[in-house]
Amino acid sequence: MAVPGGGAKDDTFNVLDLAEYTKNRPWWRKMFAPSSGSSAEKYNVATQLVIGGVTGWCTGFLFQKVGKLAATAVGGGFFLLQIANHTGYIKVDWNLIQRDMNKAKQQLKFHTSGDKMPAEVKSRVDEVVIFLKKNAILTGGFAGGFLFGMAS
């Protein structure tokens, strides 16, 4: 290429070999690095649906089993308390319970009267919304898998 002044210009470029670059990076940095982007950029649609569906099914299945166990424990505890109350082992002060419930209602009304959300909660909600928007296919697979896990 001719340049003004009569001399030839020598263009040199540095070549970056991406195959070598990715070989030198650990797998966890490729997967979890902050600059790695959303899963929509890394995986195809079928892979995203499978990953979301499997993790959703596992979560739903565990949620169902733990939920049944917790419901059984709480229900059994109330049942035993009612039997103990009926047989006279314990005496329940219903006036004290009613007063505490009214106090709790007043506190709930006070806290829910303001529509302001604390800044840290708002920032976390915004992060979740951004994640869900970037990974809509993965999220859809997770939701479907979660419902299947709850049903199985």
mmCIF file of C-alpha atoms in Angstrom:
data_model
loop_
_atom_site.group_PDB
_atom_site.id
_atom_site.type_symbol
_atom_site.label_atom_id
_atom_site.label_comp_id
_atom_site.label_asym_id
_atom_site.label_seq_id
_atom_site.Cartn_x
_atom_site.Cartn_y
_atom_site.Cartn_z
ATOM 1 C CA MET A 1 0.000 0.000 0.000
ATOM 2 C CA ALA A 2 1.418 3.360 -0.936
ATOM 3 C CA VAL A 3 1.576 6.094 1.643
ATOM 4 C CA PRO A 4 2.143 9.771 1.105
ATOM 5 C CA GLY A 5 5.826 10.346 1.320
ATOM 6 C CA GLY A 6 6.791 7.565 -1.031
ATOM 7 C CA GLY A 7 7.318 4.600 1.404
ATOM 8 C CA ALA A 8 5.293 1.399 1.717
ATOM 9 C CA LYS A 9 3.287 0.911 4.916
ATOM 10 C CA ASP A 10 3.699 -2.422 6.679
ATOM 11 C CA ASP A 11 0.399 -3.431 8.389
ATOM 12 C CA THR A 12 0.786 -5.931 11.232
ATOM 13 C CA PHE A 13 -2.016 -7.495 13.202
ATOM 14 C CA ASN A 14 -1.993 -9.638 16.298
ATOM 15 C CA VAL A 15 -3.966 -12.843 15.828
ATOM 16 C CA LEU A 16 -5.823 -14.291 18.803
ATOM 17 C CA ASP A 17 -6.325 -18.043 18.579
ATOM 18 C CA LEU A 18 -9.627 -18.644 20.379
ATOM 19 C CA ALA A 19 -9.142 -22.407 20.535
ATOM 20 C CA GLU A 20 -5.915 -21.980 22.505
ATOM 21 C CA TYR A 21 -7.456 -19.257 24.655
ATOM 22 C CA THR A 22 -10.379 -21.456 25.735
ATOM 23 C CA LYS A 23 -8.119 -24.464 26.368
ATOM 24 C CA ASN A 24 -6.174 -22.469 28.946
ATOM 25 C CA ARG A 25 -9.286 -21.369 30.869
ATOM 26 C CA PRO A 26 -10.734 -23.685 33.565
ATOM 27 C CA TRP A 27 -14.223 -25.047 32.933
ATOM 28 C CA TRP A 28 -15.728 -23.330 35.998
ATOM 29 C CA ARG A 29 -14.557 -19.943 34.782
ATOM 30 C CA LYS A 30 -16.184 -20.585 31.421
ATOM 31 C CA MET A 31 -19.433 -21.616 33.109
ATOM 32 C CA PHE A 32 -19.674 -19.171 36.007
ATOM 33 C CA ALA A 33 -17.623 -16.161 34.993
ATOM 34 C CA PRO A 34 -19.544 -12.896 35.310
ATOM 35 C CA SER A 35 -18.714 -12.013 31.717
ATOM 36 C CA SER A 36 -19.881 -15.375 30.391
ATOM 37 C CA GLY A 37 -23.328 -14.000 29.470
ATOM 38 C CA SER A 38 -26.732 -15.619 29.751
ATOM 39 C CA SER A 39 -27.417 -19.252 29.034
ATOM 40 C CA ALA A 40 -29.269 -18.185 25.897
ATOM 41 C CA GLU A 41 -25.913 -17.215 24.425
ATOM 42 C CA LYS A 42 -24.110 -20.397 25.514
ATOM 43 C CA TYR A 43 -26.563 -23.247 24.811
ATOM 44 C CA ASN A 44 -29.086 -24.075 22.119
ATOM 45 C CA VAL A 45 -32.831 -24.134 22.823
ATOM 46 C CA ALA A 46 -33.116 -27.900 23.347
ATOM 47 C CA THR A 47 -30.246 -27.922 25.855
ATOM 48 C CA GLN A 48 -31.773 -25.030 27.775
ATOM 49 C CA LEU A 49 -35.153 -26.773 27.949
ATOM 50 C CA VAL A 50 -33.570 -30.020 29.147
ATOM 51 C CA ILE A 51 -31.443 -28.297 31.794
ATOM 52 C CA GLY A 52 -34.398 -26.228 32.995
ATOM 53 C CA GLY A 53 -36.775 -29.188 32.938
ATOM 54 C CA VAL A 54 -34.490 -31.546 34.846
ATOM 55 C CA THR A 55 -33.574 -28.996 37.519
ATOM 56 C CA GLY A 56 -37.224 -27.965 37.797
ATOM 57 C CA TRP A 57 -38.393 -31.564 38.161
ATOM 58 C CA CYS A 58 -35.801 -32.253 40.879
ATOM 59 C CA THR A 59 -36.757 -29.079 42.730
ATOM 60 C CA GLY A 60 -40.483 -29.812 42.450
ATOM 61 C CA PHE A 61 -40.051 -33.412 43.597
ATOM 62 C CA LEU A 62 -38.005 -32.362 46.649
ATOM 63 C CA PHE A 63 -40.417 -29.503 47.368
ATOM 64 C CA GLN A 64 -43.318 -31.951 47.331
ATOM 65 C CA LYS A 65 -41.636 -34.441 49.671
ATOM 66 C CA VAL A 66 -40.388 -31.809 52.123
ATOM 67 C CA GLY A 67 -43.766 -30.056 51.994
ATOM 68 C CA LYS A 68 -45.600 -33.252 52.890
ATOM 69 C CA LEU A 69 -43.204 -33.895 55.761
ATOM 70 C CA ALA A 70 -43.572 -30.338 57.084
ATOM 71 C CA ALA A 71 -47.365 -30.438 56.778
ATOM 72 C CA THR A 72 -47.476 -33.758 58.613
ATOM 73 C CA ALA A 73 -45.255 -32.434 61.410
ATOM 74 C CA VAL A 74 -47.241 -29.211 61.861
ATOM 75 C CA GLY A 75 -50.607 -30.951 61.609
ATOM 76 C CA GLY A 76 -49.519 -33.662 64.031
ATOM 77 C CA GLY A 77 -48.285 -31.034 66.475
ATOM 78 C CA PHE A 78 -51.630 -29.219 66.390
ATOM 79 C CA PHE A 79 -53.450 -32.525 66.773
ATOM 80 C CA LEU A 80 -51.401 -33.452 69.851
ATOM 81 C CA LEU A 81 -51.934 -29.974 71.348
ATOM 82 C CA GLN A 82 -55.705 -30.304 70.873
ATOM 83 C CA ILE A 83 -55.716 -33.723 72.531
ATOM 84 C CA ALA A 84 -53.638 -32.373 75.430
ATOM 85 C CA ASN A 85 -55.993 -29.387 75.784
ATOM 86 C CA HIS A 86 -59.102 -31.565 75.634
ATOM 87 C CA THR A 87 -57.828 -34.012 78.248
ATOM 88 C CA GLY A 88 -56.763 -31.195 80.579
ATOM 89 C CA TYR A 89 -52.972 -31.527 80.386
ATOM 90 C CA ILE A 90 -52.670 -27.940 79.206
ATOM 91 C CA LYS A 91 -54.912 -24.898 79.635
ATOM 92 C CA VAL A 92 -55.044 -22.420 76.751
ATOM 93 C CA ASP A 93 -55.537 -18.752 77.628
ATOM 94 C CA TRP A 94 -57.682 -17.732 74.633
ATOM 95 C CA ASN A 95 -57.843 -14.086 75.753
ATOM 96 C CA LEU A 96 -54.052 -13.833 75.648
ATOM 97 C CA ILE A 97 -53.995 -15.454 72.203
ATOM 98 C CA GLN A 98 -56.674 -13.031 70.928
ATOM 99 C CA ARG A 99 -54.725 -10.029 72.283
ATOM 100 C CA ASP A 100 -51.482 -11.218 70.664
ATOM 101 C CA MET A 101 -53.255 -11.842 67.348
ATOM 102 C CA ASN A 102 -54.715 -8.314 67.369
ATOM 103 C CA LYS A 103 -51.263 -6.873 68.092
ATOM 104 C CA ALA A 104 -49.787 -8.870 65.203
ATOM 105 C CA LYS A 105 -52.571 -7.653 62.876
ATOM 106 C CA GLN A 106 -51.827 -4.050 63.798
ATOM 107 C CA GLN A 107 -48.122 -4.532 63.098
ATOM 108 C CA LEU A 108 -48.892 -6.127 59.735
ATOM 109 C CA LYS A 109 -51.207 -3.254 58.803
ATOM 110 C CA PHE A 110 -48.496 -0.769 59.789
ATOM 111 C CA HIS A 111 -45.798 -2.506 57.738
ATOM 112 C CA THR A 112 -47.964 -3.051 54.662
ATOM 113 C CA SER A 113 -49.474 0.441 54.647
ATOM 114 C CA GLY A 114 -46.367 1.876 52.994
ATOM 115 C CA ASP A 115 -45.800 0.663 49.454
ATOM 116 C CA LYS A 116 -42.081 1.307 49.639
ATOM 117 C CA MET A 117 -39.797 -1.642 49.195
ATOM 118 C CA PRO A 118 -36.387 -1.531 50.896
ATOM 119 C CA ALA A 119 -33.539 -0.769 48.497
ATOM 120 C CA GLU A 120 -31.773 -4.111 48.971
ATOM 121 C CA VAL A 121 -34.989 -6.044 48.287
ATOM 122 C CA LYS A 122 -35.725 -3.917 45.225
ATOM 123 C CA SER A 123 -32.234 -4.509 43.827
ATOM 124 C CA ARG A 124 -32.561 -8.279 44.319
ATOM 125 C CA VAL A 125 -35.973 -8.292 42.661
ATOM 126 C CA ASP A 126 -34.534 -6.339 39.730
ATOM 127 C CA GLU A 127 -31.687 -8.874 39.401
ATOM 128 C CA VAL A 128 -34.168 -11.762 39.358
ATOM 129 C CA VAL A 129 -36.340 -10.052 36.731
ATOM 130 C CA ILE A 130 -33.302 -9.391 34.525
ATOM 131 C CA PHE A 131 -32.198 -13.044 34.876
ATOM 132 C CA LEU A 132 -35.680 -14.304 33.996
ATOM 133 C CA LYS A 133 -35.857 -12.057 30.941
ATOM 134 C CA LYS A 134 -32.420 -13.106 29.685
ATOM 135 C CA ASN A 135 -33.091 -16.816 30.239
ATOM 136 C CA ALA A 136 -36.753 -17.139 29.254
ATOM 137 C CA ILE A 137 -36.387 -20.612 27.710
ATOM 138 C CA LEU A 138 -34.470 -21.983 30.695
ATOM 139 C CA THR A 139 -37.044 -20.454 33.043
ATOM 140 C CA GLY A 140 -39.918 -21.963 31.073
ATOM 141 C CA GLY A 141 -38.288 -25.383 31.192
ATOM 142 C CA PHE A 142 -37.745 -25.010 34.934
ATOM 143 C CA ALA A 143 -41.376 -24.016 35.531
ATOM 144 C CA GLY A 144 -42.675 -26.974 33.517
ATOM 145 C CA GLY A 145 -40.278 -29.372 35.227
ATOM 146 C CA PHE A 146 -41.242 -27.977 38.648
ATOM 147 C CA LEU A 147 -44.925 -28.644 37.947
ATOM 148 C CA PHE A 148 -44.139 -32.187 36.752
ATOM 149 C CA GLY A 149 -42.024 -32.744 39.867
ATOM 150 C CA MET A 150 -44.845 -31.576 42.105
ATOM 151 C CA ALA A 151 -47.268 -33.892 40.315
ATOM 152 C CA SER A 152 -45.069 -36.987 40.491
#
